PDB file of C-alpha atoms and ligand atoms in Angstrom:
ATOM      1  CA  MET A 110      15.443 -14.504  -6.070  1.00 77.00           C
ATOM      2  CA  ALA A 111      11.992 -12.569  -5.861  1.00 89.00           C
ATOM      3  CA  ILE A 112      11.695 -10.409  -2.939  1.00 92.00           C
ATOM      4  CA  PHE A 113       8.518  -9.709  -1.552  1.00 95.00           C
ATOM      5  CA  ILE A 114       7.406  -6.328   1.306  1.00 97.00           C
ATOM      6  CA  VAL A 115       4.356  -6.255   2.936  1.00 98.00           C
ATOM      7  CA  LEU A 116       3.454  -2.812   3.732  1.00 98.00           C
ATOM      8  CA  LEU A 117       1.724  -2.511   7.117  1.00 98.00           C
ATOM      9  CA  GLY A 118      -0.871   0.501   8.229  1.00 98.00           C
ATOM     10  CA  PRO A 119      -3.425   2.750   8.992  1.00 97.00           C
ATOM     11  CA  PRO A 120      -5.684   4.464   5.845  1.00 96.00           C
ATOM     12  CA  GLY A 121      -3.570   7.633   4.861  1.00 93.00           C
ATOM     13  CA  VAL A 122      -0.147   7.045   6.501  1.00 96.00           C
ATOM     14  CA  GLY A 123       1.871   7.084   3.443  1.00 93.00           C
ATOM     15  CA  LYS A 124       1.720   3.407   2.363  1.00 96.00           C
ATOM     16  CA  GLY A 125       1.138   3.959  -1.511  1.00 94.00           C
ATOM     17  CA  THR A 126       3.396   7.334  -1.315  1.00 93.00           C
ATOM     18  CA  GLN A 127       6.329   5.014   0.332  1.00 96.00           C
ATOM     19  CA  ALA A 128       5.631   1.894  -2.073  1.00 96.00           C
ATOM     20  CA  LYS A 129       5.641   4.035  -4.997  1.00 94.00           C
ATOM     21  CA  ILE A 130       9.495   5.883  -4.728  1.00 94.00           C
ATOM     22  CA  LEU A 131      10.675   2.210  -2.891  1.00 94.00           C
ATOM     23  CA  ALA A 132       9.310   0.249  -6.709  1.00 95.00           C
ATOM     24  CA  ALA A 133      10.227   3.566  -8.995  1.00 91.00           C
ATOM     25  CA  SER A 134      14.502   2.811  -7.523  1.00 86.00           C
ATOM     26  CA  THR A 135      14.031  -0.935  -7.113  1.00 89.00           C
ATOM     27  CA  LYS A 136      13.154  -3.590 -10.344  1.00 90.00           C
ATOM     28  CA  LEU A 137       9.956  -4.017  -7.234  1.00 95.00           C
ATOM     29  CA  VAL A 138       6.637  -3.734  -8.718  1.00 97.00           C
ATOM     30  CA  HIS A 139       4.275  -1.777  -6.507  1.00 97.00           C
ATOM     31  CA  ILE A 140       0.556  -3.645  -6.305  1.00 98.00           C
ATOM     32  CA  SER A 141      -2.462  -1.686  -4.449  1.00 97.00           C
ATOM     33  CA  SER A 142      -4.936  -3.811  -3.757  1.00 98.00           C
ATOM     34  CA  GLY A 143      -6.695  -0.254  -3.117  1.00 96.00           C
ATOM     35  CA  GLU A 144      -5.569   0.789  -7.213  1.00 95.00           C
ATOM     36  CA  LEU A 145      -6.567  -2.740  -8.362  1.00 97.00           C
ATOM     37  CA  PHE A 146     -10.061  -2.090  -7.309  1.00 97.00           C
ATOM     38  CA  ARG A 147     -10.349   1.643  -8.479  1.00 95.00           C
ATOM     39  CA  GLU A 148      -8.667   0.995 -11.923  1.00 95.00           C
ATOM     40  CA  ASN A 149     -11.607  -1.934 -12.341  1.00 97.00           C
ATOM     41  CA  ILE A 150     -14.448   0.747 -10.727  1.00 95.00           C
ATOM     42  CA  LYS A 151     -12.964   3.132 -13.968  1.00 93.00           C
ATOM     43  CA  ASN A 152     -13.414   0.225 -16.491  1.00 96.00           C
ATOM     44  CA  GLN A 153     -16.880  -0.853 -15.300  1.00 97.00           C
ATOM     45  CA  THR A 154     -15.908  -4.912 -14.505  1.00 97.00           C
ATOM     46  CA  GLU A 155     -18.146  -6.461 -12.781  1.00 97.00           C
ATOM     47  CA  LEU A 156     -15.833  -6.937  -9.702  1.00 97.00           C
ATOM     48  CA  GLY A 157     -15.450  -3.225  -9.881  1.00 97.00           C
ATOM     49  CA  LYS A 158     -19.291  -2.799  -9.007  1.00 97.00           C
ATOM     50  CA  LEU A 159     -18.507  -4.786  -6.458  1.00 97.00           C
ATOM     51  CA  ALA A 160     -15.570  -3.497  -5.132  1.00 97.00           C
ATOM     52  CA  LYS A 161     -17.390  -0.315  -5.344  1.00 96.00           C
ATOM     53  CA  SER A 162     -20.270  -0.840  -3.133  1.00 96.00           C
ATOM     54  CA  TYR A 163     -18.299  -2.603  -0.250  1.00 97.00           C
ATOM     55  CA  MET A 164     -15.200   0.713  -0.967  1.00 96.00           C
ATOM     56  CA  ASP A 165     -18.098   3.597  -0.553  1.00 95.00           C
ATOM     57  CA  LYS A 166     -18.968   2.690   3.050  1.00 95.00           C
ATOM     58  CA  GLY A 167     -15.348   2.250   4.137  1.00 96.00           C
ATOM     59  CA  GLU A 168     -15.626  -1.972   4.267  1.00 97.00           C
ATOM     60  CA  LEU A 169     -13.293  -4.259   3.298  1.00 98.00           C
ATOM     61  CA  VAL A 170     -13.943  -6.441  -0.178  1.00 98.00           C
ATOM     62  CA  PRO A 171     -14.676  -9.874   0.765  1.00 98.00           C
ATOM     63  CA  ASP A 172     -11.695 -11.775   0.450  1.00 98.00           C
ATOM     64  CA  ASP A 173     -12.206 -14.473  -1.900  1.00 97.00           C
ATOM     65  CA  LEU A 174     -12.644 -11.810  -4.653  1.00 98.00           C
ATOM     66  CA  THR A 175      -9.799  -9.930  -3.104  1.00 98.00           C
ATOM     67  CA  ILE A 176      -7.639 -12.643  -2.203  1.00 97.00           C
ATOM     68  CA  ALA A 177      -8.290 -13.831  -6.294  1.00 97.00           C
ATOM     69  CA  MET A 178      -7.126 -10.333  -8.125  1.00 98.00           C
ATOM     70  CA  ILE A 179      -3.893 -10.468  -6.017  1.00 97.00           C
ATOM     71  CA  ARG A 180      -3.471 -13.298  -6.838  1.00 96.00           C
ATOM     72  CA  ASP A 181      -3.565 -13.175 -10.536  1.00 96.00           C
ATOM     73  CA  ARG A 182      -1.597  -9.795 -10.359  1.00 97.00           C
ATOM     74  CA  ILE A 183       1.303 -11.285  -8.640  1.00 96.00           C
ATOM     75  CA  ALA A 184       1.701 -13.617 -11.524  1.00 95.00           C
ATOM     76  CA  HIS A 185       1.802 -11.576 -14.227  1.00 96.00           C
ATOM     77  CA  GLU A 186       5.514 -11.616 -15.572  1.00 95.00           C
ATOM     78  CA  ASP A 187       7.095  -8.578 -14.247  1.00 96.00           C
ATOM     79  CA  CYS A 188       6.177  -9.755 -10.924  1.00 96.00           C
ATOM     80  CA  LYS A 189       9.352 -11.987 -10.961  1.00 93.00           C
ATOM     81  CA  ASN A 190      11.926 -10.009  -8.573  1.00 93.00           C
ATOM     82  CA  GLY A 191       9.046  -9.174  -6.256  1.00 94.00           C
ATOM     83  CA  VAL A 192       6.506  -7.093  -5.380  1.00 96.00           C
ATOM     84  CA  ILE A 193       6.297  -4.655  -2.510  1.00 97.00           C
ATOM     85  CA  LEU A 194       2.991  -5.552  -1.711  1.00 98.00           C
ATOM     86  CA  ASP A 195       0.452  -1.901  -0.479  1.00 98.00           C
ATOM     87  CA  GLY A 196      -2.941  -2.688   1.136  1.00 98.00           C
ATOM     88  CA  PHE A 197      -2.781  -6.564   1.367  1.00 98.00           C
ATOM     89  CA  PRO A 198      -3.179  -8.246   3.727  1.00 98.00           C
ATOM     90  CA  ARG A 199      -5.359  -6.634   5.602  1.00 98.00           C
ATOM     91  CA  ASN A 200      -7.040  -9.445   8.093  1.00 98.00           C
ATOM     92  CA  PRO A 201      -5.508 -12.697   8.831  1.00 97.00           C
ATOM     93  CA  ILE A 202      -7.278 -14.737   6.505  1.00 98.00           C
ATOM     94  CA  GLN A 203      -5.359 -12.498   4.110  1.00 98.00           C
ATOM     95  CA  ALA A 204      -2.014 -13.159   5.509  1.00 98.00           C
ATOM     96  CA  ASP A 205      -2.826 -16.939   5.620  1.00 97.00           C
ATOM     97  CA  GLU A 206      -3.038 -16.675   2.394  1.00 97.00           C
ATOM     98  CA  ILE A 207      -0.339 -14.465   0.427  1.00 96.00           C
ATOM     99  CA  GLU A 208       1.597 -16.656   2.400  1.00 96.00           C
ATOM    100  CA  GLU A 209       0.621 -19.991  -0.014  1.00 96.00           C
ATOM    101  CA  THR A 210       0.804 -17.329  -3.082  1.00 95.00           C
ATOM    102  CA  LEU A 211       4.245 -17.012  -2.255  1.00 95.00           C
ATOM    103  CA  ALA A 212       5.420 -20.381  -1.656  1.00 94.00           C
ATOM    104  CA  GLU A 213       4.168 -21.403  -4.921  1.00 91.00           C
ATOM    105  CA  PHE A 214       6.410 -18.851  -6.540  1.00 86.00           C
ATOM    106  CA  GLY A 215       9.352 -20.280  -4.260  1.00 87.00           C
ATOM    107  CA  GLY A 216       8.718 -16.704  -2.074  1.00 93.00           C
ATOM    108  CA  GLN A 217       7.513 -15.538   1.085  1.00 95.00           C
ATOM    109  CA  VAL A 218       6.801 -12.428   2.983  1.00 96.00           C
ATOM    110  CA  ASP A 219      10.520 -11.177   3.546  1.00 95.00           C
ATOM    111  CA  ALA A 220       9.348  -7.895   5.294  1.00 96.00           C
ATOM    112  CA  VAL A 221       6.400  -5.848   6.981  1.00 97.00           C
ATOM    113  CA  PRO A 222       7.452  -1.979   7.267  1.00 97.00           C
ATOM    114  CA  TYR A 223       4.523  -1.244   9.499  1.00 98.00           C
ATOM    115  CA  ILE A 224       3.845   2.308   9.103  1.00 98.00           C
ATOM    116  CA  THR A 225       2.283   4.300  12.043  1.00 97.00           C
ATOM    117  CA  ALA A 226       1.159   7.699  12.287  1.00 97.00           C
ATOM    118  CA  ALA A 227      -1.368   9.883  15.108  1.00 97.00           C
ATOM    119  CA  GLU A 228      -5.407   9.386  13.807  1.00 95.00           C
ATOM    120  CA  SER A 229      -5.654  12.942  13.955  1.00 95.00           C
ATOM    121  CA  ILE A 230      -3.026  13.608  11.099  1.00 95.00           C
ATOM    122  CA  LEU A 231      -4.304  10.033   8.989  1.00 95.00           C
ATOM    123  CA  ILE A 232      -7.475  11.881   8.917  1.00 95.00           C
ATOM    124  CA  GLU A 233      -5.655  15.265   7.904  1.00 94.00           C
ATOM    125  CA  ARG A 234      -4.208  13.708   5.505  1.00 93.00           C
ATOM    126  CA  ILE A 235      -6.895  12.174   3.740  1.00 94.00           C
ATOM    127  CA  CYS A 236      -9.882  14.308   3.753  1.00 94.00           C
ATOM    128  CA  GLY A 237      -6.371  16.630   1.633  1.00 94.00           C
ATOM    129  CA  ARG A 238      -5.562  14.004  -0.299  1.00 94.00           C
ATOM    130  CA  TRP A 239      -5.667  14.310  -3.981  1.00 96.00           C
ATOM    131  CA  THR A 240      -4.947  11.044  -6.271  1.00 95.00           C
ATOM    132  CA  CYS A 241      -3.895  11.217 -10.169  1.00 94.00           C
ATOM    133  CA  ARG A 242      -6.424   9.654 -12.311  1.00 93.00           C
ATOM    134  CA  ALA A 243      -4.089   7.481 -14.655  1.00 92.00           C
ATOM    135  CA  GLN A 244      -1.537   5.595 -11.700  1.00 90.00           C
ATOM    136  CA  GLY A 245      -3.160   6.892  -9.165  1.00 90.00           C
ATOM    137  CA  HIS A 246      -0.080   9.255  -7.847  1.00 93.00           C
ATOM    138  CA  ILE A 247      -0.528  10.990  -4.344  1.00 92.00           C
ATOM    139  CA  TYR A 248      -0.827  15.286  -4.136  1.00 95.00           C
ATOM    140  CA  HIS A 249      -1.802  16.523  -0.895  1.00 94.00           C
ATOM    141  CA  GLN A 250      -3.913  20.450  -0.961  1.00 94.00           C
ATOM    142  CA  GLU A 251      -1.216  21.663   1.764  1.00 92.00           C
ATOM    143  CA  PHE A 252       1.551  19.076   2.269  1.00 89.00           C
ATOM    144  CA  ASN A 253       2.342  18.077  -1.407  1.00 91.00           C
ATOM    145  CA  MET A 254       1.291  20.024  -4.308  1.00 95.00           C
ATOM    146  CA  PRO A 255       1.580  19.354  -7.968  1.00 97.00           C
ATOM    147  CA  LYS A 256       3.296  21.954  -9.524  1.00 97.00           C
ATOM    148  CA  ARG A 257      -0.247  22.903 -11.902  1.00 97.00           C
ATOM    149  CA  ALA A 258      -2.811  22.394  -9.794  1.00 95.00           C
ATOM    150  CA  GLY A 259      -5.032  19.779 -10.618  1.00 96.00           C
ATOM    151  CA  ILE A 260      -2.669  17.736 -13.013  1.00 97.00           C
ATOM    152  CA  CYS A 261      -0.316  15.109 -11.952  1.00 97.00           C
ATOM    153  CA  ASP A 262       3.306  15.902 -12.312  1.00 97.00           C
ATOM    154  CA  TYR A 263       4.629  13.105 -13.827  1.00 96.00           C
ATOM    155  CA  ASP A 264       2.049  11.373 -16.188  1.00 96.00           C
ATOM    156  CA  GLY A 265       0.131  14.922 -16.383  1.00 97.00           C
ATOM    157  CA  SER A 266      -3.053  13.533 -15.946  1.00 96.00           C
ATOM    158  CA  GLU A 267      -6.073  14.866 -14.024  1.00 97.00           C
ATOM    159  CA  LEU A 268      -6.482  14.718 -10.105  1.00 97.00           C
ATOM    160  CA  TYR A 269      -9.389  13.387  -7.840  1.00 96.00           C
ATOM    161  CA  GLN A 270     -10.476  13.473  -4.887  1.00 95.00           C
ATOM    162  CA  ARG A 271     -11.710   9.586  -4.068  1.00 92.00           C
ATOM    163  CA  ASP A 272     -15.069   8.719  -2.930  1.00 92.00           C
ATOM    164  CA  ASP A 273     -13.801   7.454   0.332  1.00 93.00           C
ATOM    165  CA  ASP A 274     -11.931  10.209   1.389  1.00 93.00           C
ATOM    166  CA  THR A 275     -14.474  11.680   3.049  1.00 91.00           C
ATOM    167  CA  ALA A 276     -14.496  12.331   6.349  1.00 89.00           C
ATOM    168  CA  GLU A 277     -17.203   9.708   7.772  1.00 90.00           C
ATOM    169  CA  THR A 278     -15.914   6.997   5.445  1.00 94.00           C
ATOM    170  CA  VAL A 279     -12.374   7.466   7.069  1.00 94.00           C
ATOM    171  CA  ALA A 280     -13.895   7.521  10.578  1.00 93.00           C
ATOM    172  CA  LYS A 281     -15.111   3.610   9.204  1.00 95.00           C
ATOM    173  CA  ARG A 282     -12.280   2.970   7.572  1.00 96.00           C
ATOM    174  CA  ILE A 283      -9.809   3.587  11.126  1.00 96.00           C
ATOM    175  CA  HIS A 284     -11.961   1.227  12.267  1.00 97.00           C
ATOM    176  CA  VAL A 285     -12.049  -1.474  10.516  1.00 97.00           C
ATOM    177  CA  TYR A 286      -8.563  -1.327  10.063  1.00 98.00           C
ATOM    178  CA  LEU A 287      -7.895  -1.370  14.252  1.00 97.00           C
ATOM    179  CA  ASP A 288     -10.283  -4.265  14.295  1.00 98.00           C
ATOM    180  CA  GLN A 289      -9.248  -6.311  11.543  1.00 98.00           C
ATOM    181  CA  THR A 290      -5.784  -5.373  10.174  1.00 98.00           C
ATOM    182  CA  ILE A 291      -4.053  -4.517  13.787  1.00 98.00           C
ATOM    183  CA  PRO A 292      -3.949  -7.959  14.640  1.00 98.00           C
ATOM    184  CA  LEU A 293      -1.209  -8.606  11.364  1.00 98.00           C
ATOM    185  CA  VAL A 294       1.421  -6.844  13.454  1.00 98.00           C
ATOM    186  CA  GLU A 295       1.829  -9.052  15.994  1.00 98.00           C
ATOM    187  CA  TYR A 296       1.923 -12.057  13.480  1.00 97.00           C
ATOM    188  CA  TYR A 297       4.986 -10.106  11.708  1.00 97.00           C
ATOM    189  CA  ARG A 298       6.154  -9.089  14.726  1.00 97.00           C
ATOM    190  CA  LYS A 299       6.251 -12.982  16.034  1.00 97.00           C
ATOM    191  CA  LYS A 300       7.553 -14.314  13.006  1.00 95.00           C
ATOM    192  CA  GLY A 301      11.166 -11.320  13.058  1.00 92.00           C
ATOM    193  CA  LYS A 302       9.539  -9.758   9.822  1.00 95.00           C
ATOM    194  CA  LEU A 303       7.572  -6.218  11.130  1.00 96.00           C
ATOM    195  CA  ILE A 304       9.357  -2.830  10.858  1.00 95.00           C
ATOM    196  CA  GLU A 305       8.339   0.038  12.890  1.00 96.00           C
ATOM    197  CA  VAL A 306       8.573   2.858  10.790  1.00 97.00           C
ATOM    198  CA  ASN A 307       7.454   6.585  11.774  1.00 98.00           C
ATOM    199  CA  GLY A 308       5.135   7.995   9.059  1.00 97.00           C
ATOM    200  CA  ALA A 309       3.888  10.636  11.075  1.00 97.00           C
ATOM    201  CA  GLN A 310       7.797  12.656   9.609  1.00 96.00           C
ATOM    202  CA  ALA A 311       8.173  14.405   5.968  1.00 93.00           C
ATOM    203  CA  VAL A 312       7.937  11.807   3.254  1.00 93.00           C
ATOM    204  CA  GLU A 313      11.573  11.814   2.434  1.00 95.00           C
ATOM    205  CA  GLN A 314      12.649  11.133   6.184  1.00 97.00           C
ATOM    206  CA  VAL A 315       9.826   7.799   6.123  1.00 97.00           C
ATOM    207  CA  THR A 316      11.771   6.756   3.166  1.00 96.00           C
ATOM    208  CA  LYS A 317      15.880   6.910   4.682  1.00 95.00           C
ATOM    209  CA  ASP A 318      13.997   5.265   8.249  1.00 96.00           C
ATOM    210  CA  LEU A 319      11.930   2.785   5.929  1.00 95.00           C
ATOM    211  CA  LEU A 320      15.651   1.885   3.536  1.00 93.00           C
ATOM    212  CA  TYR A 321      18.061   2.149   7.024  1.00 90.00           C
ATOM    213  CA  GLU A 322      15.246  -0.334   8.172  1.00 91.00           C
ATOM    214  CA  LEU A 323      15.182  -2.568   5.467  1.00 91.00           C
ATOM    215  CA  LYS A 324      18.686  -3.378   4.460  1.00 87.00           C
ATOM    216  CA  LYS A 325      18.844  -4.148   7.861  1.00 83.00           C
ATOM    217  CA  LEU A 326      15.989  -6.898   6.828  1.00 81.00           C
ATOM    218  CA  ILE A 327      17.083  -7.765   3.362  1.00 78.00           C
ATOM    219  CA  ILE A 328      19.924  -8.192   1.031  1.00 57.00           C
ATOM    220  CA  CYS A 329      19.097  -8.794  -2.256  1.00 47.00           C
ATOM    221  CA  GLU A 330      21.228  -8.389  -5.827  1.00 40.00           C
ATOM    222  CA  TYR A 331      17.797  -7.654  -7.567  1.00 41.00           C
ATOM    223  CA  ALA A 332      16.799  -5.026  -5.349  1.00 47.00           C
ATOM    224  CA  GLU A 333      20.405  -3.182  -5.703  1.00 49.00           C
ATOM    225  CA  PRO A 334      19.411   0.670  -3.283  1.00 48.00           C
ATOM    226  CA  ILE A 335      17.611  -1.178  -0.937  1.00 50.00           C
ATOM    227  CA  LYS A 336      21.408  -3.099  -0.188  1.00 44.00           C
ATOM    228  CA  THR A 337      23.672   0.418  -1.471  1.00 39.00           C
ATOM    229  CA  ALA A 338      21.456   3.155  -0.646  1.00 41.00           C
ATOM    230  CA  SER A 339      22.646   5.616   1.775  1.00 42.00           C
ATOM    231  CA  VAL A 340      21.790   4.585   5.009  1.00 42.00           C
ATOM    232  CA  GLU A 341      22.577   7.544   7.478  1.00 42.00           C
ATOM    233  CA  LYS A 342      19.583   8.438   9.105  1.00 42.00           C
TER     234      LYS A 342
HETATM  235  P1  ADP B 450      -6.703   3.195   2.265  1.00 62.82           P
HETATM  236  O1  ADP B 450      -5.299   2.380   3.054  1.00 62.82           O
HETATM  237  O2  ADP B 450      -6.538   4.538   2.160  1.00 62.82           O
HETATM  238  O3  ADP B 450      -8.030   3.058   3.137  1.00 62.82           O
HETATM  239  P2  ADP B 450      -7.064   2.211  -0.143  1.00 62.82           P
HETATM  240  O4  ADP B 450      -6.950   2.651  -2.140  1.00 62.82           O
HETATM  241  O5  ADP B 450      -5.661   0.782  -0.356  1.00 62.82           O
HETATM  242  O6  ADP B 450      -6.821   2.757   0.759  1.00 62.82           O
HETATM  243  O7  ADP B 450      -8.565   1.131  -0.135  1.00 62.82           O
HETATM  244  C1  ADP B 450      -9.385   1.527  -0.288  1.00 62.82           C
HETATM  245  C2  ADP B 450     -10.359   0.314   0.030  1.00 62.82           C
HETATM  246  O8  ADP B 450     -10.736  -0.254  -1.562  1.00 62.82           O
HETATM  247  C3  ADP B 450     -10.658   0.100   1.184  1.00 62.82           C
HETATM  248  O9  ADP B 450     -11.821   0.898   2.136  1.00 62.82           O
HETATM  249  C4  ADP B 450     -11.445  -0.887   0.175  1.00 62.82           C
HETATM  250  O10 ADP B 450     -12.624  -1.053   0.820  1.00 62.82           O
HETATM  251  C5  ADP B 450     -10.926  -1.728  -0.947  1.00 62.82           C
HETATM  252  N1  ADP B 450      -9.543  -2.614   0.112  1.00 62.82           N
HETATM  253  C6  ADP B 450      -8.421  -2.927  -0.545  1.00 62.82           C
HETATM  254  N2  ADP B 450      -7.482  -3.337  -0.012  1.00 62.82           N
HETATM  255  C7  ADP B 450      -8.511  -4.144   0.745  1.00 62.82           C
HETATM  256  C8  ADP B 450      -8.157  -5.408   1.112  1.00 62.82           C
HETATM  257  N3  ADP B 450      -6.786  -5.714   1.105  1.00 62.82           N
HETATM  258  N4  ADP B 450      -8.901  -6.398   1.246  1.00 62.82           N
HETATM  259  C9  ADP B 450     -10.170  -5.793   1.343  1.00 62.82           C
HETATM  260  N5  ADP B 450     -11.284  -4.587   0.989  1.00 62.82           N
HETATM  261  C10 ADP B 450      -9.230  -4.119   0.572  1.00 62.82           C
END
């Protein structure tokens, strides 16, 4: 049985960081809609060109394009044990769509960690964020510095600041989040899938809390570390 986790939370709260940690210690694949778009931009595809025009303004890329991209990625063989979705779904239409897509693969959304932090923290994190070109590893110029300035610890690639990580675009992204994504909190709470996690803590503590809560909801033979991870808080 495959496991499907949806990470919910505002921009900059640490979804990508946590998803990468979780994916590294389980058989789950991290799928970030934002990273998939950025890959398309880097490869100068038609989708990339179109997506960039929305992303630079802090708006959502149209649903049909986003949904097609995610469906395509989930259909890959490497996702057969399950995935951690980061950045998708981001509105109710996408939430309905993901249920349908996962049902086709014999699965469903199993757990929805909802990571939160105050807006001032989000802005501070996003404006100091540096991202790795090759695989999207995430750093912060004060809180999580790479060992060598400007170079990713994991793959040696260059670190850069995302075009949409500016103060103006961040304000818009938070607005879009409050307007379009927040309704998903109640949607998943009603389904009994929501796990609330305080994102205003050190990365390691957020991971601990996340695993502790996930373990209560999911027992899965494929996600061994979730089953056996230390659960002391
Ligand atoms: P963050 O969560 O920090 O805002 P992401 O990398 O997840 O950053 O997303 C960056 C941008 O990519 C968004 O502002 C939006 O334009 C686009 N995007 C990402 N995911 C989606 C989605 N599910 N639907 C529509 N647009 C998306």
